[in-house]
Coordinates of C-alpha atoms in Angstrom, one line a residue:
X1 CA -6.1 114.1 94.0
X2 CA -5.4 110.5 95.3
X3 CA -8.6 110.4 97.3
X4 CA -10.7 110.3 94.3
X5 CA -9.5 107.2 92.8
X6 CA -11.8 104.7 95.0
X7 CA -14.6 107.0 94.1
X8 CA -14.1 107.3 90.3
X9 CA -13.6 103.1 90.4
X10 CA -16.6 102.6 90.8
X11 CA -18.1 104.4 87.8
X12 CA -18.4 103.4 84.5
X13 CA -15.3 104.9 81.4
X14 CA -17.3 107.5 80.4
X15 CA -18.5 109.0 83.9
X16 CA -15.6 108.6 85.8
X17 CA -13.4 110.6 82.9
X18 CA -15.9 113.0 83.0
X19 CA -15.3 113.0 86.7
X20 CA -11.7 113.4 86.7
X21 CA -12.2 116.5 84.4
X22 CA -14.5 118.2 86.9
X23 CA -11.7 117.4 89.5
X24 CA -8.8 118.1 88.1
X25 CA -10.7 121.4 86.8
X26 CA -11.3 122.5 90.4
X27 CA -7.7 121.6 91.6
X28 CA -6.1 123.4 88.9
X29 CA -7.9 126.6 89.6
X30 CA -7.0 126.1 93.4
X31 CA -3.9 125.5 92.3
X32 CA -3.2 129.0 90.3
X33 CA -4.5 131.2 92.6
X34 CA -1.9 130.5 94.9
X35 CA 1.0 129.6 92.8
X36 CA 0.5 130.5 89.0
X37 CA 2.0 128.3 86.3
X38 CA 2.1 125.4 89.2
X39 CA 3.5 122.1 87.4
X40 CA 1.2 119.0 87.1
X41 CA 2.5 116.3 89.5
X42 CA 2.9 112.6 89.3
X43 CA -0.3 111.3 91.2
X44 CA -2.6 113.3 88.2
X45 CA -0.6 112.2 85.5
X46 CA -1.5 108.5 87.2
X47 CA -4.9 109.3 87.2
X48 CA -5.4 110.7 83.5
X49 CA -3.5 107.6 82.1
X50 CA -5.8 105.7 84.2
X51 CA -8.8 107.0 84.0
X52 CA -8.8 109.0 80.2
X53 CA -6.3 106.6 78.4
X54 CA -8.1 103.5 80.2
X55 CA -4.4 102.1 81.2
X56 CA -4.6 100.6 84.8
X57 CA -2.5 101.3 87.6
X58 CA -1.4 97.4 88.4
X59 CA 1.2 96.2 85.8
X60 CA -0.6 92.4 85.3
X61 CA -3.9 94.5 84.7
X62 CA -5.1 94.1 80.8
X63 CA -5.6 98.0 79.7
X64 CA -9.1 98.2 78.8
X65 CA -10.7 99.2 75.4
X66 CA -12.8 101.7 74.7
X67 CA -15.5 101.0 72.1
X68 CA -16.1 103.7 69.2
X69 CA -19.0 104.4 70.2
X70 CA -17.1 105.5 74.0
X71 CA -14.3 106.7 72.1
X72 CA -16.5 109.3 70.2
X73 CA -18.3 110.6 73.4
X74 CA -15.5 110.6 75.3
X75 CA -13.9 113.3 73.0
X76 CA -17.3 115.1 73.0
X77 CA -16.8 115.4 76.7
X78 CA -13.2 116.8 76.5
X79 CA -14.7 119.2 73.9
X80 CA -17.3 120.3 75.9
X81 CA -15.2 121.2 78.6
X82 CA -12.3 123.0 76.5
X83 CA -14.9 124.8 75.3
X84 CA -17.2 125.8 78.7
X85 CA -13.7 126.8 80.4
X86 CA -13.0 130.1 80.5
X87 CA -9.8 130.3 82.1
X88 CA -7.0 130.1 79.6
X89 CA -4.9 129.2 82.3
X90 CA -6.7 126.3 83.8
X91 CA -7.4 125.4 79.9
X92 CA -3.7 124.9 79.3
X93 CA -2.7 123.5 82.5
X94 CA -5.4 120.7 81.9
X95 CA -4.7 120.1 78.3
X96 CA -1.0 119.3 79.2
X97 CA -1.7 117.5 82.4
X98 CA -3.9 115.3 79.6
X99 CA -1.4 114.9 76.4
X100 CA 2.2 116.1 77.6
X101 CA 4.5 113.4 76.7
X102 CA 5.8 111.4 79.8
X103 CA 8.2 109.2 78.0
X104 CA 6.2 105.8 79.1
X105 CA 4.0 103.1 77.3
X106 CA 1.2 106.0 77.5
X107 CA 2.4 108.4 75.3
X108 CA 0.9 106.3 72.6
X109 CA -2.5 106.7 73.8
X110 CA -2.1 110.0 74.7
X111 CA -1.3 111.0 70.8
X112 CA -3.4 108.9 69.3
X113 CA -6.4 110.7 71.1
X114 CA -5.1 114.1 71.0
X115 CA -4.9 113.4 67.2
X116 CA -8.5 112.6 67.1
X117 CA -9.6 115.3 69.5
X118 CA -7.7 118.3 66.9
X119 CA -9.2 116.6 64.2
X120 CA -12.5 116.9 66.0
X121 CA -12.0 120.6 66.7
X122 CA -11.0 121.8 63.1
X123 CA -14.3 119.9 62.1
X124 CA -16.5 121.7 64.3
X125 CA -14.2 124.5 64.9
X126 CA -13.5 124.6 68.9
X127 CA -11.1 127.2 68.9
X128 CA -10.0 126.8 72.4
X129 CA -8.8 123.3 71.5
X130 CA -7.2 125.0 68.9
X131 CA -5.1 127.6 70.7
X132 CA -4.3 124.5 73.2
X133 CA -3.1 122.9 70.8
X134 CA -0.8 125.6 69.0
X135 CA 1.0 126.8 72.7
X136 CA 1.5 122.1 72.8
X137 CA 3.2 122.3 69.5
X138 CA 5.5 125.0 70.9
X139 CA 5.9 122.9 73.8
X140 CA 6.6 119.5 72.7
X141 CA 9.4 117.7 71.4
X142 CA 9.2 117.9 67.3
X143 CA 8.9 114.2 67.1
X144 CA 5.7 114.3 68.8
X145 CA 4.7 117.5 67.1
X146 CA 5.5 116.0 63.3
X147 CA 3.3 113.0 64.0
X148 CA 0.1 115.3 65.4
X149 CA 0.8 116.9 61.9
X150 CA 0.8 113.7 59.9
X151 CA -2.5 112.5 61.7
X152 CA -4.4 115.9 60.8
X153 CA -2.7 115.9 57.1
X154 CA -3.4 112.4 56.3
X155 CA -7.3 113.4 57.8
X156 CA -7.6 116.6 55.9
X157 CA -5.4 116.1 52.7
X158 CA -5.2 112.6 51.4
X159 CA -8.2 110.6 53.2
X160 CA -11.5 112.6 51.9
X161 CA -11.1 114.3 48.8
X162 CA -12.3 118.1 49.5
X163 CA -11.7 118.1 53.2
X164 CA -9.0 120.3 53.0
X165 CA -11.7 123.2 52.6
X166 CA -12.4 122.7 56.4
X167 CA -9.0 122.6 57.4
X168 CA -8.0 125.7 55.3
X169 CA -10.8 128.2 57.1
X170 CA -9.5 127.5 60.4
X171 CA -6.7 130.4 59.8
X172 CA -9.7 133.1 60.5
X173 CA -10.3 131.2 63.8
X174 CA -7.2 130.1 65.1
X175 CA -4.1 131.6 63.4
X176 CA -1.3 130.8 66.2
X177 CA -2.5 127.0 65.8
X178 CA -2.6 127.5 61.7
X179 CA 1.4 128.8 62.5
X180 CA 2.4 126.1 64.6
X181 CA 0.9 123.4 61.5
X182 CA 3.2 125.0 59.1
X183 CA 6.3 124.6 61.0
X184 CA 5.3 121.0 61.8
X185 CA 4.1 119.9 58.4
X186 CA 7.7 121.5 57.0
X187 CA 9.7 119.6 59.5
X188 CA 7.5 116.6 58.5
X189 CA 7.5 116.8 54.5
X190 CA 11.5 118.0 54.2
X191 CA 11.2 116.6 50.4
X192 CA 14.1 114.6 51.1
X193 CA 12.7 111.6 49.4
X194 CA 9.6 111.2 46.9
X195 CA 7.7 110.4 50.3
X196 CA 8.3 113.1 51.7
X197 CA 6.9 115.6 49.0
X198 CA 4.2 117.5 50.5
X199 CA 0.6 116.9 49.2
X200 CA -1.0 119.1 46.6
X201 CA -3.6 120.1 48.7
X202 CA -1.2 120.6 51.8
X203 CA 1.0 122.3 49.5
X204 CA -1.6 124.9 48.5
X205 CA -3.4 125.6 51.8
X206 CA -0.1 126.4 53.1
X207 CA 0.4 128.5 49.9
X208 CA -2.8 130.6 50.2
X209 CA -2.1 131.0 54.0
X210 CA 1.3 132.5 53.5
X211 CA 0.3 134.5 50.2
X212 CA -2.5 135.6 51.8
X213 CA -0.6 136.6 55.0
X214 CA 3.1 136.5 55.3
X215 CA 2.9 137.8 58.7
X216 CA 1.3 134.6 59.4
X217 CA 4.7 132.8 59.7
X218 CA 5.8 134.9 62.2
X219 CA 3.0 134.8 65.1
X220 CA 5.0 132.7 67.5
X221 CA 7.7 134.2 67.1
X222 CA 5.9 138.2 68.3
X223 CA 4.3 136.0 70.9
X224 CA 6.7 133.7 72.7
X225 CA 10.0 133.6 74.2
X226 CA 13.0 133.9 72.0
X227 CA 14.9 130.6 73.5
X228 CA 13.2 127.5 73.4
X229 CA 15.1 123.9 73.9
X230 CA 16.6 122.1 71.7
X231 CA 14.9 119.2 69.1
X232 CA 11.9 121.4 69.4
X233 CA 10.1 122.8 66.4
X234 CA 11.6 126.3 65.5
X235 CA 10.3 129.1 66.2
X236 CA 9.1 130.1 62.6
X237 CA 8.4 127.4 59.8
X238 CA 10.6 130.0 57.5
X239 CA 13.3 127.3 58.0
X240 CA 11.2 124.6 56.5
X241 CA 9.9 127.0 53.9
X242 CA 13.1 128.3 52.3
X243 CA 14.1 124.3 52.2
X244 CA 10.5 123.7 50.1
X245 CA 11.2 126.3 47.8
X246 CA 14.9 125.9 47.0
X247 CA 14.7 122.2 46.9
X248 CA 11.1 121.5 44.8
X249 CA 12.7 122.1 41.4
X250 CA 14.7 119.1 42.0
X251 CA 12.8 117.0 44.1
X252 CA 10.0 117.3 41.9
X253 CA 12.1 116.2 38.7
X254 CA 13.3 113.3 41.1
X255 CA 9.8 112.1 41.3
X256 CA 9.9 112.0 37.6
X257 CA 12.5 109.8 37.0
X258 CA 11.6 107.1 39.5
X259 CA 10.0 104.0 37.8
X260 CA 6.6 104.0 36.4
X261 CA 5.2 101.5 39.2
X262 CA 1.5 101.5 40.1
X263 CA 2.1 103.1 43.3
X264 CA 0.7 106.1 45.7
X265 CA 2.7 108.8 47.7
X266 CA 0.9 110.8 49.8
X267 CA -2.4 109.7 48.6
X268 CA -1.2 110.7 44.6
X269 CA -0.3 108.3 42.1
X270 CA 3.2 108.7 40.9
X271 CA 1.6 110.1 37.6
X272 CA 1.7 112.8 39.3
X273 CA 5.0 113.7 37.6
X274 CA 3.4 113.4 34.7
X275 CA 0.8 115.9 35.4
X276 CA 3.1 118.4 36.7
X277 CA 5.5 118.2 33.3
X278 CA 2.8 118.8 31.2
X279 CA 1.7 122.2 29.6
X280 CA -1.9 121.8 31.0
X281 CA -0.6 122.1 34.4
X282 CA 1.7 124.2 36.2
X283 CA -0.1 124.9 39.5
X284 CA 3.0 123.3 41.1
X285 CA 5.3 125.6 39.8
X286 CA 3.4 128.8 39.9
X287 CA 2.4 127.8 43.7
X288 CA 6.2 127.5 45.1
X289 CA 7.3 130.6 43.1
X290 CA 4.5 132.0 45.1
X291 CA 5.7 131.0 48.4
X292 CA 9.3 132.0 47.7
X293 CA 7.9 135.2 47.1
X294 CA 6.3 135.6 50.3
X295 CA 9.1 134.0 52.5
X296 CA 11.3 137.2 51.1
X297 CA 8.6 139.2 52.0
X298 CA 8.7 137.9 55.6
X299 CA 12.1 138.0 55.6
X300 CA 12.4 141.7 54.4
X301 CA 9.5 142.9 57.3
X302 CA 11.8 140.6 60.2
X303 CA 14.8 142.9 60.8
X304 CA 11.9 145.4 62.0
X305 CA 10.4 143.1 64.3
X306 CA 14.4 141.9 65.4
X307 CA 15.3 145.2 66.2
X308 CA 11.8 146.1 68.1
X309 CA 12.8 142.9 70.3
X310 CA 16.1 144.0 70.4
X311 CA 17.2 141.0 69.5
X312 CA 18.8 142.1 66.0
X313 CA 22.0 140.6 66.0
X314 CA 21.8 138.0 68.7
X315 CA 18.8 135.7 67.6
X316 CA 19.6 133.1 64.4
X317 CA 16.2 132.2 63.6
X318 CA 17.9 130.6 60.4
X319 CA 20.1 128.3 61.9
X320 CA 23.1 127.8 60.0
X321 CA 22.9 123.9 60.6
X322 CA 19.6 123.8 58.3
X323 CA 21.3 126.1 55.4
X324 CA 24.3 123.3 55.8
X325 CA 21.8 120.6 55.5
X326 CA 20.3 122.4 52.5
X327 CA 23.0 123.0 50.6
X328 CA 24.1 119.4 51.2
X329 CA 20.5 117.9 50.3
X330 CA 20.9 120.2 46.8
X331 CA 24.2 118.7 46.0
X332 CA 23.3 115.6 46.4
X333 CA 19.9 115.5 44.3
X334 CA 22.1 117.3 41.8
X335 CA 24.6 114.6 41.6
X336 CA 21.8 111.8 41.8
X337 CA 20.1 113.5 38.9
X338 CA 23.3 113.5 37.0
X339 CA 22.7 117.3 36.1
X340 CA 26.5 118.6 35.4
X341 CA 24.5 121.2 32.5
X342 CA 23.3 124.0 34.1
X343 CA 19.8 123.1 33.0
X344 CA 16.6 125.2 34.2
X345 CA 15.9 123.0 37.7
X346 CA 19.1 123.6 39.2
X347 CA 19.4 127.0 38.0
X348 CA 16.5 128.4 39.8
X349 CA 17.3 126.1 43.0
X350 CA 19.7 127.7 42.9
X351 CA 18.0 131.0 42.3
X352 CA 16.4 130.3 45.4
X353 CA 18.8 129.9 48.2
X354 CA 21.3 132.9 46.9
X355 CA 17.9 135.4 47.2
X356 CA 17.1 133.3 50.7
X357 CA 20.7 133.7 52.0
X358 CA 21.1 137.3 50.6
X359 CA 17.6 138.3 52.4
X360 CA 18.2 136.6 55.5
X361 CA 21.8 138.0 56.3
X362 CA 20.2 141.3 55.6
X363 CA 17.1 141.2 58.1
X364 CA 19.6 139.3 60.6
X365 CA 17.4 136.2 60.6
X366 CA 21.2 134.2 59.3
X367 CA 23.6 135.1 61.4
X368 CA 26.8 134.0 59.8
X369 CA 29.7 134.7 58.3
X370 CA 30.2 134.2 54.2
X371 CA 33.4 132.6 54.7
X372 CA 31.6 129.7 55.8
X373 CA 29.0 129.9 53.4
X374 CA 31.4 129.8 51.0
X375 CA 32.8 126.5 52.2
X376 CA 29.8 124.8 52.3
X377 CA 28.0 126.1 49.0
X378 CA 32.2 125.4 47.4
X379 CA 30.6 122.3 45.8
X380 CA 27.4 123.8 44.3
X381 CA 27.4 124.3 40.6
X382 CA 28.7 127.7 39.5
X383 CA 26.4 129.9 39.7
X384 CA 26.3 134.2 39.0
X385 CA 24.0 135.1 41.7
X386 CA 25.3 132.8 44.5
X387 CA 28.6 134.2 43.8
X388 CA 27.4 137.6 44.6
X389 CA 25.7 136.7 47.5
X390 CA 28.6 134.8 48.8
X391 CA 31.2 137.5 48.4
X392 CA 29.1 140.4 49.4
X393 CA 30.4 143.9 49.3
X394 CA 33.8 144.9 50.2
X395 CA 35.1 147.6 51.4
X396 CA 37.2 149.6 49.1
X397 CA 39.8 152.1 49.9
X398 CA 39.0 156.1 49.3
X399 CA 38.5 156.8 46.1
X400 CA 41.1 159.5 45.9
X401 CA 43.6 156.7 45.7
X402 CA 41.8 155.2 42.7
X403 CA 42.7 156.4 39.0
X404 CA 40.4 159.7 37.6
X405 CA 37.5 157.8 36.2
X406 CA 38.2 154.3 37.4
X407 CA 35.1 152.7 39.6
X408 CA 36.0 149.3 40.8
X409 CA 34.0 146.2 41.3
X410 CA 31.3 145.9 44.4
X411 CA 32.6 142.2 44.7
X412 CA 35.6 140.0 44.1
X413 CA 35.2 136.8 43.3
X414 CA 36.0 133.4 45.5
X415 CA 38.4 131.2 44.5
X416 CA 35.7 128.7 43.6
X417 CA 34.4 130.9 40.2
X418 CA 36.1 132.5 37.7
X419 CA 36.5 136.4 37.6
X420 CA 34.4 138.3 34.9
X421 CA 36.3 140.5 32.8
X422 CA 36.7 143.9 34.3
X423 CA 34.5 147.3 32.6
X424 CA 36.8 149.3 30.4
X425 CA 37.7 152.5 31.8
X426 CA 35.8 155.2 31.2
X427 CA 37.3 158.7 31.9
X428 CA 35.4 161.8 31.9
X429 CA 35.3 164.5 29.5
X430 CA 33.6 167.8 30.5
X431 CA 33.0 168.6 26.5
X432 CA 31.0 165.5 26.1
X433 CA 27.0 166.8 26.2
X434 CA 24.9 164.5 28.4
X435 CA 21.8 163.7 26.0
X436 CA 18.9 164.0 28.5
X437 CA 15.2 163.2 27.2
X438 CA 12.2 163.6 29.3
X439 CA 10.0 160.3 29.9
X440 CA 6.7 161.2 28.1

């Protein structure tokens, strides 16, 4: 590949990138029929950064500059030829050989243009692009992954009003891709501050997606290896979901109660609070009680998949260190929101996680045990069904040990809530008709 470099000097930006494409596309297929999955070596990553990213091999060298005008075509060449190749291989191999992260001054470059290039390919739909894009996101460190997502949200979502419609019908088109976004925009908007809220029109693409398709959630996951490194992004966005839903209730009321100043957070005026309070308008509401609702459904439909893997058991793909971070991030808004009653917001936050954790131990997607549940959720309000779900059942001795007529609790309760009174007994007495009346 070295033996190029004179040659494409001597062109002009556009031409010689379009050159090192038609190289590196006939090295790469050299390449892989002889040794498949080969690894991109140093002297091509020198040429893409030189070449694509106009960044020049001498350090004194100024980096050249790309007008708009070249910027534009030069993404209409790199779709072109995601589009023309075939090879999925030779596709994949290329695309990281042109925006894997090297960990130099390049990277810069590199994700500023990938961004542009996805961005390009929802618009005009160039699914290949796409399906890149979703196995880079699976691929890539999450801190490279979570600012690809902010580029295509802040495109889509907040810049042009409407735009979100083109954005939303790429899940016919490219599904895996549509996956990959989720987990990324989740790991991005984490509502831990009023920042950080997802947009409306994020919030309800991602809504419709999962509603639609629950099964959505779980495509790279069925299609991928079960390990992958860590400070990646997980291999499901259930993670990020189950910390939307159990935390919106009181991020949202946050929101509220931050000053009145003429100010925008992801592209929505902070009247937005406002809106949401208001009778006129509970699409908020009624759009997170829908995605709760369909992250128990994935979770209920996982411990078939699990066990079809065999990997029921022996793969946590909700990690106990984000239910610690959860439960931490709900005490504190708690305490910053001064809510010692148990008023409606922390009551169904609440709501939330127990029917999360419940599910989740049960389809072995939590793999943990409810002592330490316990200790972390010990400084959560009290709270009846959390207390179930964090004592679980218990095994009881035989019943022939138990008084005639005596049935005793499924639970006991932790130290950290008080004990209900126990049933009265109730004995039975063979001359005591059963009433029995047919439903009509």
């Amino acid at each position: 590949m070295t033996d190029i470099r004179h040659s494409l000097l001597r062109r002009d930006a556009l031409s010689a990138a379009k050159e090192l494409l038609y190289h590196l596309d006939i090295f790469f297929n050299s390449q892989l029929q002889n040794v498949p999955g080969s690894l991109v070596d140093k002297s091509t990553i020198e040429l893409v950064e030189e070449f694509i990213f106009q960044l020049p091999k001498e350090r004194n060298a100024q980096p050249k500059r790309l007008s708009s005008l070249q910027e534009l075509q030069l993404l209409e060449i790199m779709c072109c030829y995601f589009q023309e190749q075939s090879k999925d291989a030779v596709r994949q191999i290329i695309f990281s050989a042109l925006f894997g992260p090297q960990g130099n001054k390049a990277d810069d470059n590199r994700l500023a243009m990938l961004g542009k290039l996805v961005s390009m390919a929802i618009a005009i739909c160039r699914v290949p692009i796409l399906e890149c894009t979703a196995m880079w996101l699976q691929r890539t460190h999450a801190v490279f992954c979570v600012k690809l997502a902010k580029v295509l949200v802040e495109d889509y979502c907040i810049l042009v009003p409407g735009s979100v419609q083109t954005l939303k019908r790429i899940v016919h088109a490219s599904p895996r891709f549509c996956c990959q976004l989720i987990t990324a925009v989740t790991a991005l908007y984490d509502l831990s501050t009023d920042d950080l809220i997802p947009p409306q029109d994020l919030l309800e693409m991602v809504v419709s997606w999962v509603f639609e398709d629950p099964r959505l959630t779980l495509i790279t996951f069925l299609n991928s290896a079960a390990n992958l490194p860590r400070g990646f992004l997980e291999l499901t966005p259930l993670p990020g979901l189950i910390r939307w839903c159990a935390l919106a209730p009181l991020a949202y009321k946050r929101n509220c109660k931050t000053p009145s100043a003429p100010s925008f957070v992801n592209g929505h005026s902070n009247k937005m609070c406002k809106e949401v309070e208001s009778d006129g308008n509970k699409d908020i509401k009624i759009l997170y009680s829908k995605l709760h609702l369909s992250v128990l459904q994935v979770l209920m439909i996982l411990q078939g998949h699990l066990t079809e893997k065999n990997l029921y058991g022996r793969l946590e793909l909700i990690m106990f260190d984000h239910v610690e971070r959860l439960v931490g991030d709900i005490n504190k808004l708690v305490k910053e929101l001064n809510l010692s009653n148990p008023v409606k917001e922390v009551e169904l936050a609440l709501d939330r996680l127990a029917q999360a954790l419940q599910v989740g131990i049960a389809s072995g997607a939590l793999l943990c045990a409810r002592d330490n549940l316990r200790s972390i959720c010990s400084a959560l309000p009290p709270h009846n069904l959390l207390q179930l779900v964090l004592t679980g059942p218990v095994q009881q001795p035989s019943h022939t040990a138990l008084p005639p007529g005596f049935y005793p609790h499924i639970h006991t309760s932790p130290a950290r809530y008080p004990m209900y009174s126990t049933h009265p007994v109730q004995t039975y007495m063979p001359g005591m008709a059963f009433s029995y009346r047919p439903i009509r």
